[in-house]
GROMACS .gro file of C-alpha atoms in nm:
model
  238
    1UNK     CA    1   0.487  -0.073   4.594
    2UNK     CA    2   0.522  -0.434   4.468
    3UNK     CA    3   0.686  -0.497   4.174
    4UNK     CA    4   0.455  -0.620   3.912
    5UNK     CA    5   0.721  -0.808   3.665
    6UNK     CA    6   0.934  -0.933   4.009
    7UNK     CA    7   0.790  -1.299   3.987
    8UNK     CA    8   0.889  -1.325   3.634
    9UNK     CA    9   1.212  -1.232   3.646
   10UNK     CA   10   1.298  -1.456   3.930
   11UNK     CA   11   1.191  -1.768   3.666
   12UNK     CA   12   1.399  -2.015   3.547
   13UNK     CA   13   1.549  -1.889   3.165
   14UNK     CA   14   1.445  -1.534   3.230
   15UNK     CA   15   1.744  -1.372   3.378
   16UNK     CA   16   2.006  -1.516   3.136
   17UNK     CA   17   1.748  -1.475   2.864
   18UNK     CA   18   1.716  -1.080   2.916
   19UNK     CA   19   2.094  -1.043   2.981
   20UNK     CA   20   2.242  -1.211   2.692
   21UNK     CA   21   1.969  -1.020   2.426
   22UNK     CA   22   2.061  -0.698   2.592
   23UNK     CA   23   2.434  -0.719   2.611
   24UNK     CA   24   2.371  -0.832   2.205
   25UNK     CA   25   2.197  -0.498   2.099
   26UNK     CA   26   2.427  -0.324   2.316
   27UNK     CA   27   2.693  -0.413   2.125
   28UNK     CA   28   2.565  -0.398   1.790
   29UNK     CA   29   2.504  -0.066   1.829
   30UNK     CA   30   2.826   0.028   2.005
   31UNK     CA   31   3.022  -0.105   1.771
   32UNK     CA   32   2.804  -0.082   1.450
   33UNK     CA   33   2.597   0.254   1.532
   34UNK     CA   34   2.848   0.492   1.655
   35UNK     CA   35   3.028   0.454   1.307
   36UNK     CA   36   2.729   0.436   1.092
   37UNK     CA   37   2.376   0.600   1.269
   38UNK     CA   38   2.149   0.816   1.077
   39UNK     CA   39   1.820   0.977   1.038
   40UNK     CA   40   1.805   0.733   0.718
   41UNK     CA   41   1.889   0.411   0.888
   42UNK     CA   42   1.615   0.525   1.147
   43UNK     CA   43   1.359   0.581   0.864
   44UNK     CA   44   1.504   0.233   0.724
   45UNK     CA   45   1.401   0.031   1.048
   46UNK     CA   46   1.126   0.170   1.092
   47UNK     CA   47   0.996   0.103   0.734
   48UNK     CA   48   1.118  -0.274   0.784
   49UNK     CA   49   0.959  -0.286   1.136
   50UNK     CA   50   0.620  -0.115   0.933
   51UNK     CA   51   0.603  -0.368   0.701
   52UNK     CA   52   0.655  -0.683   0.894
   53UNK     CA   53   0.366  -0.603   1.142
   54UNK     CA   54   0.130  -0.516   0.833
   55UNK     CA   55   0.212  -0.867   0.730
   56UNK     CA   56   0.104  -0.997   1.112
   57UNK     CA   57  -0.182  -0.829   1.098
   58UNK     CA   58  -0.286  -0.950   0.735
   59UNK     CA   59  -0.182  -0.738   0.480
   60UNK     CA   60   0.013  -0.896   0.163
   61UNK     CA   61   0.232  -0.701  -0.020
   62UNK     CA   62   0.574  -0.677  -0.025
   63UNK     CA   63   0.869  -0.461   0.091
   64UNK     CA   64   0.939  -0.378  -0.294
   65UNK     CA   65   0.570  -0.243  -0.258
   66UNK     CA   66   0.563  -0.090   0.023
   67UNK     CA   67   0.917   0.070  -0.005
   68UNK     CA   68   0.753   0.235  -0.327
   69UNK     CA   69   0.441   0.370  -0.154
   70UNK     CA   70   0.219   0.110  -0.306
   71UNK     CA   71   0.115  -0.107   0.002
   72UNK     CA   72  -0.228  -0.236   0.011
   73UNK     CA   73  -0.488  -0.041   0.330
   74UNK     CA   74  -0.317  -0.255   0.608
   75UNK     CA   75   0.041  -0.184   0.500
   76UNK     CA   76  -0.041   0.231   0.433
   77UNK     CA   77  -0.137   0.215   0.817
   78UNK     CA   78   0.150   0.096   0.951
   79UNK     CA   79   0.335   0.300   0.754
   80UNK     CA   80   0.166   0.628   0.857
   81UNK     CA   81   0.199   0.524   1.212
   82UNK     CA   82   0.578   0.457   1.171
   83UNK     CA   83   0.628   0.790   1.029
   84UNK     CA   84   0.516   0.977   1.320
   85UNK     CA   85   0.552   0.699   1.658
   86UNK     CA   86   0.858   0.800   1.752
   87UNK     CA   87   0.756   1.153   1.934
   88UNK     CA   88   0.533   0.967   2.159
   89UNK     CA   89   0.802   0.824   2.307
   90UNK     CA   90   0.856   1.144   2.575
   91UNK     CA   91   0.454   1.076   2.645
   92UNK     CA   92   0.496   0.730   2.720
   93UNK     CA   93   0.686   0.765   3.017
   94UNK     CA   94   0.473   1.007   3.235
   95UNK     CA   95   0.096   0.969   3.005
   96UNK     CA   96   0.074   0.600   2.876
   97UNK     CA   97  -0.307   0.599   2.834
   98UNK     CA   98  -0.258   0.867   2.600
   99UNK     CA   99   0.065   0.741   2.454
  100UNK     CA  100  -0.139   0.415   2.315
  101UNK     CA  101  -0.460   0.614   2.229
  102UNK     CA  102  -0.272   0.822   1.972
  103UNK     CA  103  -0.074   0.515   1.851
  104UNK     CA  104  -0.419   0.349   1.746
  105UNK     CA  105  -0.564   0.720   1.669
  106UNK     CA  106  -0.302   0.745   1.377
  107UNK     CA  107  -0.287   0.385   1.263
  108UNK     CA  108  -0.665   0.364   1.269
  109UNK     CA  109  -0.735   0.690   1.092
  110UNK     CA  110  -0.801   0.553   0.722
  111UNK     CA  111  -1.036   0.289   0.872
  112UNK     CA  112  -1.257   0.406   1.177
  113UNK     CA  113  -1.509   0.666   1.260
  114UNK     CA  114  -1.364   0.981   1.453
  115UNK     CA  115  -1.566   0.844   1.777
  116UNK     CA  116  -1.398   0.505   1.763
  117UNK     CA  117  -1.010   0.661   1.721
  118UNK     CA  118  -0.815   0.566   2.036
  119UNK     CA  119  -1.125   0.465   2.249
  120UNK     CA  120  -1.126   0.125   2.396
  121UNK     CA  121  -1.386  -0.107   2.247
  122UNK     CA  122  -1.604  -0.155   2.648
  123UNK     CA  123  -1.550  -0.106   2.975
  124UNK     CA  124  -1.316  -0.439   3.014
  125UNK     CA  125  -1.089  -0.320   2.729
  126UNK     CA  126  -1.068   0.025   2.901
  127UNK     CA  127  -0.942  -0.183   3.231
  128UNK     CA  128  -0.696  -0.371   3.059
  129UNK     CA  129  -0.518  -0.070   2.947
  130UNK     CA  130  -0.516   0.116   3.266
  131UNK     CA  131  -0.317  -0.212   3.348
  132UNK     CA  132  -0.087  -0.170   3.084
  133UNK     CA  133  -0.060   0.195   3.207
  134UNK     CA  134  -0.002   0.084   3.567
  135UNK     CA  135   0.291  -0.141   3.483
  136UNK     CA  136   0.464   0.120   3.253
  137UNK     CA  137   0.426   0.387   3.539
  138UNK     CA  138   0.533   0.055   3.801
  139UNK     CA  139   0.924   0.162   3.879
  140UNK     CA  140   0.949  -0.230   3.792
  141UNK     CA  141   1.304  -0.340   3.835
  142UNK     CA  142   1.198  -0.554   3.560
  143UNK     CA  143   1.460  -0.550   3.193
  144UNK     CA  144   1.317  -0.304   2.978
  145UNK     CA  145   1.315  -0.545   2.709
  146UNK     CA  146   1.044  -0.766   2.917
  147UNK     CA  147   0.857  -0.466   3.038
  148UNK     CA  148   0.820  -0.426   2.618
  149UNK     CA  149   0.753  -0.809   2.585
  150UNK     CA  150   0.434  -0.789   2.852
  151UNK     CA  151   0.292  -0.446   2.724
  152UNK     CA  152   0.305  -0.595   2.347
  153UNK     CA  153   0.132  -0.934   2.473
  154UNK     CA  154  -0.108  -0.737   2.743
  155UNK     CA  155  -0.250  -0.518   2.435
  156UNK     CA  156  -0.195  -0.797   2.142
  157UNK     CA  157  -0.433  -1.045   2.353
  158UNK     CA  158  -0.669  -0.767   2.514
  159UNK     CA  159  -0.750  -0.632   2.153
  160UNK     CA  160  -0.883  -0.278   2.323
  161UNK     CA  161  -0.949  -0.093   1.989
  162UNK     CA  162  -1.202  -0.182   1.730
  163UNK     CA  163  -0.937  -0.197   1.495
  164UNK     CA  164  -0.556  -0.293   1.441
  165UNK     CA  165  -0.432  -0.389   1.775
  166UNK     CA  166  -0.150  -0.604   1.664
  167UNK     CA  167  -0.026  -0.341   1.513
  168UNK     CA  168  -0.069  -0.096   1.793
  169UNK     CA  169   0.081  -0.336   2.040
  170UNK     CA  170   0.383  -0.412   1.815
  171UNK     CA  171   0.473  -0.011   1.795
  172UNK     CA  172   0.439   0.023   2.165
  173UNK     CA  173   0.672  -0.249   2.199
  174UNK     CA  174   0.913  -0.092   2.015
  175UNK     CA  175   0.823   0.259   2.161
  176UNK     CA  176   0.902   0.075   2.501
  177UNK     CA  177   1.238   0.028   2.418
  178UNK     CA  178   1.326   0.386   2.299
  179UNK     CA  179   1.192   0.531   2.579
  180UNK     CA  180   1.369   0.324   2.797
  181UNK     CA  181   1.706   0.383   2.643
  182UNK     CA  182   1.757   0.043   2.521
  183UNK     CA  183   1.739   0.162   2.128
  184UNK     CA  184   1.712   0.519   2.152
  185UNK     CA  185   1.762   0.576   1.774
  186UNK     CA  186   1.506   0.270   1.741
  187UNK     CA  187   1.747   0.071   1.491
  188UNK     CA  188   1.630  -0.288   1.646
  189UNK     CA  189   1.350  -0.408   1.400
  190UNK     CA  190   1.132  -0.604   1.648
  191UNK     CA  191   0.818  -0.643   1.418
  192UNK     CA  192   1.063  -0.809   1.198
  193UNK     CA  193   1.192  -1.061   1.482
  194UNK     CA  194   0.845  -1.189   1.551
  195UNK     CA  195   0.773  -1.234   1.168
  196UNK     CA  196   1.054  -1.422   1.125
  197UNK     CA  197   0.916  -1.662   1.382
  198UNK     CA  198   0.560  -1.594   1.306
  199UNK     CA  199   0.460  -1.944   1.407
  200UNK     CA  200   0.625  -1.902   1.755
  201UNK     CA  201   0.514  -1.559   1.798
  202UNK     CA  202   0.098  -1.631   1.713
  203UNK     CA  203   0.079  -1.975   1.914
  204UNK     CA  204   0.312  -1.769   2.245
  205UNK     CA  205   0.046  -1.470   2.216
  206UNK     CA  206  -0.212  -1.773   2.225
  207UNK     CA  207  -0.066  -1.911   2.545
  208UNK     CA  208  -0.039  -1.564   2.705
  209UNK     CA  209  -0.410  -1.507   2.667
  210UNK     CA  210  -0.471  -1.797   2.900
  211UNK     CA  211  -0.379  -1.575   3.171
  212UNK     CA  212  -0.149  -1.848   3.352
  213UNK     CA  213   0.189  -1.833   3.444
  214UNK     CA  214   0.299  -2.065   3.259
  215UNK     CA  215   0.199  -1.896   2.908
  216UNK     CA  216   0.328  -1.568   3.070
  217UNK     CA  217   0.671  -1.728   3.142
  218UNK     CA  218   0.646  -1.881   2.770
  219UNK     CA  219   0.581  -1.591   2.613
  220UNK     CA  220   0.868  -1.429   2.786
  221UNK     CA  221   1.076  -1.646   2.647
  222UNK     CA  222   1.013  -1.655   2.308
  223UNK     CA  223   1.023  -1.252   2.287
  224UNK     CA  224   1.379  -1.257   2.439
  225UNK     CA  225   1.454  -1.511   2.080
  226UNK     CA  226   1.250  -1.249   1.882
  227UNK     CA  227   1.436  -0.916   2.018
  228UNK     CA  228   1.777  -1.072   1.881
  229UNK     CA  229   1.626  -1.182   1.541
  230UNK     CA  230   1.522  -0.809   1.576
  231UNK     CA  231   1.858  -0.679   1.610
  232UNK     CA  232   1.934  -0.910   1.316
  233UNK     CA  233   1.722  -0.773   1.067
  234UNK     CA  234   1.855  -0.416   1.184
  235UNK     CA  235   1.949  -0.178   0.909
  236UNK     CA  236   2.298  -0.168   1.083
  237UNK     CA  237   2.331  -0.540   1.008
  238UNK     CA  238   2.345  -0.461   0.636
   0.00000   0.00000   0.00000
């Protein structure tokens, strides 16, 4: 089987890129998390990684307000779907279809009508999950870090669910790297990464839509930049 990811991790930046970000969380939490992991700095990340993708998608309040339960519609979403994400991440490796459906299922819940909860928007949206699917169940070769990179972007830009896709793409980037043992104990704030370069992050996702190489080898880029701001605004950090 070809390797779906092969031709962009043979591109100039990539390699390097992936290595250096990886060998960064790997030591943060080697040398940070064996001392000091929890169940509460889990909860904490998660919370911080909650909040900053209810700001991506639109929401305004704070992290005061949303640390007290008082988040406006948006930020109550991603909340509720941060509470409960993390036992999908066993589904996502053999059932990714599902995996995503009951990411947008929970998130969506406040919002949508029963029929509309994890169902792709039309036939096109429905393909490009299965192709999101495919490349999860590839055996790429590929850093799991970038395999999380393309599955955010693939679902950001394809927009499959009638609602909150940003948000649904941003949690199965980060499900992406506890399933794939990169974070197990998902202390890397991601969301947080790509709000801190929000700018970066919107006009990349913009490029990557395109559907040329080019604004798939950009985008790659710019996520390896947001993964170590993401380790950066971990809870381990301080």
């Amino acid at each position: 089987m070809t390797d779906p990811l092969a031709w962009l991790t043979d591109l100039e930046g990539v390699p390097s890129a992936y290595a250096g970000v990886r060998d960064g969380i790997d030591v943060m939490l080697r040398d940070r998390g064996l001392r000091r992991t929890s169940p509460e700095m889990t909860a904490e990340s998660l919370l911080r990684g909650a909040h900053a993708s209810a700001v991506l998608e639109g929401s305004a309040s704070t992290m005061e307000q949303v640390r007290a339960g008082e988040g406006d519609e948006i930020a109550a979403a991603a909340v509720r779907l941060s509470a409960s994400m993390l036992a999908l991440a066993p589904l996502l490796k053999t059932a990714p279809l599902q995996a995503i459906a009951r990411l947008h299922a929970v998130v969506g819940a406040s919002a949508l009508a029963p029929d509309e909860l994890g169902r792709p928007r039309d036939a096109a949206s429905a393909d490009r999950l299965r192709g999101v699917s495919e490349l999860l169940l590839s055996g790429t070769e590929a850093p799991a870090l970038l395999v999380a990179a393309i599955a955010h972007a693939d679902v950001a830009t394809a927009a499959p669910f009638a609602s909150h896709n940003g948000i649904v793409a941003r949690a199965l980037e980060r499900l992406v790297l506890v399933s794939r043992g990169v974070d197990a104990k998902s202390l890397v704030v991601p969301e947080a990464g790509h709000l801190a370069q929000r700018a970066a992050y919107e006009s990349n996702l913009r490029a990557y839509a395109d559907g040329g190489p080019r604004g798939v080898h950009a985008w790659a880029l710019y996520a390896a930049e947001a993964f170590s701001a993401g380790a950066e605004a971990s809870p381990l950090r301080g």
